Structures are given as C-alpha cells and as structure tokens.
Tab-separated table of C-alpha atoms and ligand atoms in Angstrom:
chain	number	residue	atom	x	y	z
A	1	ARG	CA	126.605	19.719	21.802
A	2	LEU	CA	123.172	18.146	21.948
A	3	GLU	CA	124.108	15.628	19.274
A	4	LYS	CA	126.996	14.551	21.466
A	5	VAL	CA	124.782	13.567	24.398
A	6	SER	CA	125.188	9.850	24.650
A	7	HIS	CA	124.625	9.203	28.350
A	8	LYS	CA	120.982	8.848	29.348
A	9	PRO	CA	120.863	9.833	33.037
A	10	LEU	CA	117.126	10.515	32.830
A	11	ALA	CA	116.194	7.121	31.387
A	12	GLY	CA	113.078	5.852	33.149
A	13	LYS	CA	112.278	9.328	34.549
A	14	LYS	CA	109.122	11.249	33.734
A	15	VAL	CA	109.769	14.926	33.055
A	16	VAL	CA	106.818	17.321	32.776
A	17	VAL	CA	107.598	20.702	31.221
A	18	THR	CA	105.201	23.654	31.106
A	19	ALA	CA	105.874	26.182	28.366
A	20	GLY	CA	104.463	29.418	26.978
A	21	GLY	CA	102.051	31.914	28.443
A	22	THR	CA	98.586	31.245	29.761
A	23	ILE	CA	95.564	32.868	28.101
A	24	GLU	CA	92.942	34.336	30.398
A	25	ARG	CA	89.684	34.957	28.551
A	26	ILE	CA	87.612	38.099	28.819
A	27	ASP	CA	84.944	36.985	26.350
A	28	PRO	CA	84.811	34.532	23.392
A	29	VAL	CA	87.063	36.721	21.218
A	30	ARG	CA	89.314	38.540	23.703
A	31	PHE	CA	91.953	37.507	26.177
A	32	ILE	CA	94.907	38.569	28.313
A	33	THR	CA	98.275	36.903	27.816
A	34	ASN	CA	102.002	37.746	27.955
A	35	ASP	CA	105.134	37.715	25.796
A	36	SER	CA	106.365	34.228	26.685
A	37	SER	CA	107.432	32.524	23.433
A	38	GLY	CA	107.559	28.991	24.805
A	39	LYS	CA	111.091	28.542	23.425
A	40	MET	CA	112.767	27.987	26.792
A	41	GLY	CA	110.271	25.324	27.834
A	42	PHE	CA	110.485	23.576	24.479
A	43	ALA	CA	114.287	23.619	24.687
A	44	VAL	CA	114.234	22.031	28.165
A	45	ALA	CA	111.831	19.387	26.845
A	46	ARG	CA	114.203	18.570	23.965
A	47	ALA	CA	117.147	18.406	26.336
A	48	ALA	CA	115.224	16.063	28.655
A	49	GLN	CA	114.440	13.815	25.701
A	50	GLN	CA	118.148	13.793	24.732
A	51	LEU	CA	118.952	12.706	28.283
A	52	GLY	CA	116.593	9.748	27.959
A	53	ALA	CA	113.534	10.992	29.864
A	54	ASP	CA	109.902	10.254	29.129
A	55	VAL	CA	108.778	13.848	28.441
A	56	VAL	CA	105.385	15.551	28.392
A	57	ILE	CA	104.886	19.212	27.509
A	58	ILE	CA	101.941	21.207	28.848
A	59	ALA	CA	101.830	24.240	26.565
A	60	GLY	CA	99.943	27.485	26.814
A	61	ASN	CA	100.164	30.181	24.149
A	62	THR	CA	103.457	29.936	22.218
A	63	GLN	CA	105.073	31.400	19.098
A	64	ALA	CA	107.553	28.579	18.590
A	65	SER	CA	106.880	25.237	16.943
A	66	PRO	CA	106.789	22.396	19.441
A	67	PRO	CA	109.595	19.852	19.302
A	68	PRO	CA	108.662	16.826	17.190
A	69	GLY	CA	108.273	13.475	18.869
A	70	ILE	CA	107.344	14.802	22.322
A	71	ALA	CA	103.839	14.394	23.761
A	72	ILE	CA	102.142	17.762	24.131
A	73	THR	CA	98.915	18.872	25.786
A	74	HIS	CA	97.631	22.324	24.870
A	75	VAL	CA	95.953	24.375	27.557
A	76	GLU	CA	94.628	27.886	27.770
A	77	SER	CA	94.267	29.299	31.273
A	78	ALA	CA	96.249	28.952	34.487
A	79	ILE	CA	93.415	26.835	35.887
A	80	ASP	CA	93.601	24.512	32.840
A	81	MET	CA	97.378	24.283	33.219
A	82	PHE	CA	97.022	23.450	36.919
A	83	GLU	CA	94.575	20.644	36.094
A	84	ALA	CA	96.827	19.224	33.362
A	85	VAL	CA	99.951	19.285	35.549
A	86	SER	CA	98.035	17.900	38.547
A	87	ALA	CA	96.771	14.946	36.476
A	88	LEU	CA	100.404	13.904	35.840
A	89	TRP	CA	101.699	14.796	39.299
A	90	GLU	CA	101.769	11.344	40.926
A	91	ASP	CA	103.986	9.963	38.142
A	92	THR	CA	106.163	13.066	37.735
A	93	ASP	CA	109.841	12.806	38.636
A	94	ILE	CA	110.849	16.296	37.517
A	95	LEU	CA	108.505	19.241	36.956
A	96	VAL	CA	109.933	22.147	34.975
A	97	LYS	CA	107.743	25.235	35.276
A	98	ALA	CA	109.033	27.346	32.398
A	99	ALA	CA	105.540	28.667	31.593
A	100	ALA	CA	104.647	32.288	32.235
A	101	VAL	CA	101.439	31.848	34.179
A	102	ALA	CA	99.188	34.915	34.307
A	103	ASP	CA	99.050	36.155	37.882
A	104	TYR	CA	95.458	37.377	37.455
A	105	ARG	CA	92.431	36.517	35.328
A	106	PRO	CA	89.262	38.441	34.591
A	107	LYS	CA	86.811	37.944	37.461
A	108	GLU	CA	83.992	37.316	34.993
A	109	ARG	CA	84.242	35.626	31.615
A	110	ALA	CA	81.442	36.988	29.403
A	111	ALA	CA	79.576	34.250	27.545
A	112	GLN	CA	78.896	36.571	24.599
A	113	LYS	CA	81.128	39.103	22.893
A	114	MET	CA	81.051	42.249	25.006
A	115	LYS	CA	79.644	45.410	23.449
A	116	LYS	CA	81.274	48.790	23.922
A	117	SER	CA	79.371	51.343	25.944
A	118	GLY	CA	80.912	54.082	28.118
A	119	ASP	CA	84.131	56.049	27.470
A	120	THR	CA	86.034	54.050	30.046
A	121	MET	CA	85.745	50.454	31.097
A	122	THR	CA	87.157	48.669	34.095
A	123	LEU	CA	88.114	45.028	34.026
A	124	GLU	CA	88.191	43.402	37.432
A	125	LEU	CA	90.888	40.762	37.863
A	126	VAL	CA	91.266	38.064	40.501
A	127	LYS	CA	94.427	36.213	41.488
A	128	ASN	CA	95.144	32.884	39.802
A	129	ILE	CA	96.239	29.786	41.654
A	130	ASP	CA	100.036	29.539	41.960
A	131	ILE	CA	100.671	26.153	40.353
A	132	LEU	CA	104.264	25.791	41.486
A	133	GLU	CA	103.605	26.918	45.045
A	134	THR	CA	100.580	24.632	45.411
A	135	LEU	CA	102.466	21.589	44.137
A	136	GLY	CA	105.645	22.601	45.976
A	137	HIS	CA	103.784	22.165	49.231
A	138	LYS	CA	102.434	18.761	48.157
A	139	LYS	CA	105.689	17.328	46.896
A	140	SER	CA	106.966	13.962	47.978
A	141	SER	CA	109.657	12.608	45.637
A	142	GLN	CA	109.151	15.146	42.823
A	143	PHE	CA	112.037	17.472	41.886
A	144	LEU	CA	110.734	20.978	41.153
A	145	ILE	CA	112.361	23.511	38.869
A	146	GLY	CA	110.939	27.038	38.792
A	147	PHE	CA	111.839	30.006	36.625
A	148	ALA	CA	111.951	33.714	37.370
A	149	ALA	CA	112.492	36.460	34.825
A	150	GLU	CA	113.384	39.684	36.598
A	151	THR	CA	114.512	43.184	35.702
A	152	ASP	CA	116.164	43.893	39.066
A	153	ASN	CA	117.199	42.251	42.378
A	154	LEU	CA	117.504	38.868	40.663
A	155	GLU	CA	119.155	36.954	43.497
A	156	LYS	CA	116.744	38.168	46.151
A	157	TYR	CA	113.608	37.496	44.100
A	158	ALA	CA	114.912	34.139	42.871
A	159	MET	CA	115.699	32.902	46.386
A	160	ASP	CA	112.388	34.230	47.741
A	161	LYS	CA	110.536	32.276	45.040
A	162	LEU	CA	112.609	29.135	45.543
A	163	ARG	CA	111.744	29.106	49.252
A	164	ARG	CA	108.119	30.221	48.962
A	165	LYS	CA	107.367	27.606	46.297
A	166	ASN	CA	109.510	24.858	47.872
A	167	CYS	CA	111.538	24.399	44.641
A	168	ASP	CA	114.719	22.378	44.300
A	169	LEU	CA	116.147	24.652	41.607
A	170	LEU	CA	115.146	28.139	40.552
A	171	ILE	CA	116.349	29.417	37.207
A	172	GLY	CA	116.758	33.181	37.326
A	173	ASN	CA	117.171	35.274	34.284
A	174	ASP	CA	117.867	38.945	34.062
A	175	VAL	CA	115.707	39.988	31.139
A	176	THR	CA	117.755	43.167	30.719
A	177	ALA	CA	120.959	41.188	29.958
A	178	MET	CA	122.177	40.932	26.351
A	179	GLY	CA	121.092	37.687	24.715
A	180	ALA	CA	118.412	36.945	27.288
A	181	GLY	CA	114.685	36.919	27.477
A	182	PHE	CA	111.424	36.553	25.624
A	183	GLY	CA	111.476	35.385	22.025
A	184	SER	CA	115.272	35.060	21.906
A	185	ASP	CA	117.012	31.812	20.901
A	186	THR	CA	119.614	32.380	23.589
A	187	ASN	CA	119.410	32.964	27.315
A	188	VAL	CA	121.594	34.025	30.221
A	189	VAL	CA	120.625	32.289	33.435
A	190	HIS	CA	121.725	31.901	37.015
A	191	ILE	CA	120.839	28.623	38.685
A	192	TYR	CA	119.894	28.759	42.367
A	193	ASP	CA	119.420	25.848	44.709
A	194	THR	CA	118.391	25.741	48.366
A	195	ASN	CA	121.888	26.935	49.348
A	196	GLY	CA	121.886	29.997	47.075
A	197	LEU	CA	123.601	30.658	43.743
A	198	ALA	CA	124.854	27.343	42.325
A	199	LEU	CA	125.910	28.282	38.798
A	200	SER	CA	125.973	31.325	36.526
A	201	LEU	CA	125.991	30.513	32.835
A	202	PRO	CA	127.179	32.713	29.960
A	203	VAL	CA	125.035	33.475	26.882
A	204	LEU	CA	124.057	30.060	25.529
A	205	SER	CA	121.445	28.675	23.190
A	206	LYS	CA	118.230	27.806	25.006
A	207	GLU	CA	118.957	24.158	24.080
A	208	GLU	CA	122.254	24.300	25.870
A	209	VAL	CA	120.708	26.110	28.845
A	210	GLY	CA	118.094	23.339	29.053
A	211	LEU	CA	120.789	20.708	29.123
A	212	ARG	CA	122.781	22.492	31.833
A	213	ILE	CA	119.662	22.913	34.004
A	214	LEU	CA	118.838	19.215	33.743
A	215	GLU	CA	122.439	18.235	34.476
A	216	CYS	CA	122.151	20.244	37.720
A	217	ALA	CA	118.943	18.371	38.525
A	218	VAL	CA	120.531	14.989	37.759
A	219	ASP	CA	123.481	15.757	40.089
A	220	ARG	CA	121.145	16.670	42.934
A	221	ILE	CA	118.768	13.757	42.436
A	222	ALA	CA	121.717	11.348	42.384
A	223	GLY	CA	123.189	13.009	45.486
A	224	SER	CA	119.968	12.717	47.462
A	225	SER	CA	119.619	8.976	46.833
A	226	GLU	CA	123.170	8.070	47.881
B	301	CTP	N1	104.101	30.194	38.610
B	301	CTP	C1	103.067	29.289	38.734
B	301	CTP	N2	101.786	29.733	38.925
B	301	CTP	C2	101.520	31.053	38.984
B	301	CTP	C3	102.572	31.998	38.851
B	301	CTP	C4	103.852	31.530	38.665
B	301	CTP	O1	103.321	28.068	38.684
B	301	CTP	N3	100.271	31.462	39.150
B	301	CTP	C5	105.477	29.687	38.434
B	301	CTP	C6	106.083	30.058	37.098
B	301	CTP	O2	105.805	29.065	36.105
B	301	CTP	C7	107.570	30.128	37.426
B	301	CTP	C8	107.580	30.564	38.908
B	301	CTP	O3	106.283	30.263	39.413
B	301	CTP	O4	108.198	28.878	37.352
B	301	CTP	C9	107.880	32.002	39.113
B	301	CTP	O5	106.972	32.779	38.383
B	301	CTP	P1	106.970	34.343	38.586
B	301	CTP	O6	105.907	34.960	37.754
B	301	CTP	O7	108.369	34.841	38.417
B	301	CTP	O8	106.613	34.430	40.150
B	301	CTP	P2	105.425	35.065	40.946
B	301	CTP	O9	105.312	34.268	42.202
B	301	CTP	O10	104.187	35.167	40.106
B	301	CTP	O11	105.957	36.485	41.339
B	301	CTP	P3	105.927	37.918	40.567
B	301	CTP	O12	105.228	37.732	39.227
B	301	CTP	O13	105.218	38.841	41.484
B	301	CTP	O14	107.391	38.284	40.392
B	302	CA	CA1	104.050	36.211	38.052
C-alpha cells in the first residue's frame, strides 16, 4: 500500500515524530527505561515522508533501525526530549508523540557509579514534565497527535488524555489485543478526536497504521481551513 501512495497531501508541512522510550539515568552506568521499541513512531515518520512531509524524528531508546533518509535527533531523558521538541515547535505543523516518556526520573543522578551498601535501597523518583500537555496548552496552529497504550478502559483513558493534553487526535491501543503492542510489527488502534471515537482499525502493519493516522490528520487540517 505504501508504494501506491502518489498523492502528497503533506507537501510543505513539517511533521515532528517522537519515538521510543526515554532513558532516565540513575548513575553513569544505570538507567530506567521502558519496553517501547520505537517501531510505531518510525512507521508514522515513514508514512509522513510518503505523504510528502518534511519529517524530523526525535528518538529516545529504540530497538528498531531508524528509517533511512529521515532526519533524526537522538535524546536520552524526558527533559532532553522536551528541549528537542520545543526547539522545533514554532515550525511544527504536526507533532506525533509516539514516544513512551518516563513518567518519573530519579530525583538525584549520581555523578559516580553508586556502590552497594545496605540490604535494601530506595530510589526516590520525581515526576517528569508532560511534554504533550505542556505543548498542548501552548499550541497555536500545530496539530497534536498523542498516543495511549492501555490494558483497560481504553475509551475513557484515551478521551481523558486527549482533553487534558489538548490533542487533536489520540491514538489508543489496547495492548492486550492480538497483534498489538510493544515490539510487534502490527498494531490495533482506535483513533479518537475531540468528538470521541472516530475510527477503529483492524490489525494492520504499523506502516499502514501510520498512514491511516496521518490521513485522519490531513482530513481534519483541511476541514479546519475551509
Ligand atoms: N507524554 C508526554 N510526556 C510525558 C508523558 C506522556 O508527552 N511525560 C505523552 C506520550 O508521548 C503520549 C501521551 O502523552 O503521546 C500519553 O502518554 P501516557 O503515558 O499514556 O499518558 P500519561 O499522561 O503519562 O498517563 P498514564 O501513564 O498515567 O496512563
Ligand atoms: Ca505515562
């Protein structure tokens, strides 16, 4: 299907895609991260390129190889990702927040490798900035696409996040569904907009999911400028 894309509805548009998981350092050799593979973000980036966009990827920790021919900035922590996305914000037409941003980071980052001592150890964590929510409340012409992977109450959590973060689309995926979730080459998503559920897609390749998400965005951007 991707090969067949010949229309370029995103020509002249700048699409910024975040992918992968953030890394939150404990000390120079240890960190906290999550299972995000980066595949969904990379697939959206490829789809955006197929649709003619000028694409930039901001990638955290990923298992997948980044798509060739697309500009990529590697970042580590949520704070680094926020700075990288913020630097592009003024010129961004569509922001796709497929990254799994760590909700918390270690309160202290030890400058030297920590030594073991007692039989238990407690790591104090502090909340990270919510990148999407912060930018959602600053948005002017930008179109914001958030993601939510849930194990239960998908519609409720997806709509709560869409509203709280002032997103235009929220891509919900039930990680318990067959063919969905971390590391997989396929995904099963439900696309929500400000009115509620807009589209439920069957099991599709992440490439195809990326294309369908961007087509939804294109429809809405076109509609709002008429
Ligand atoms: N997100 C973000 N910054 C954060 C946390 C999340 O930009 N610090 C973005 C993610 O990239 C994703 C969306 O917000 O696009 C939803 O992420 P999710 O983890 O599902 O939402 P949270 O608000 O963190 O809620 P919770 O983890 O409690 O479900
Ligand atoms: Ca979270």
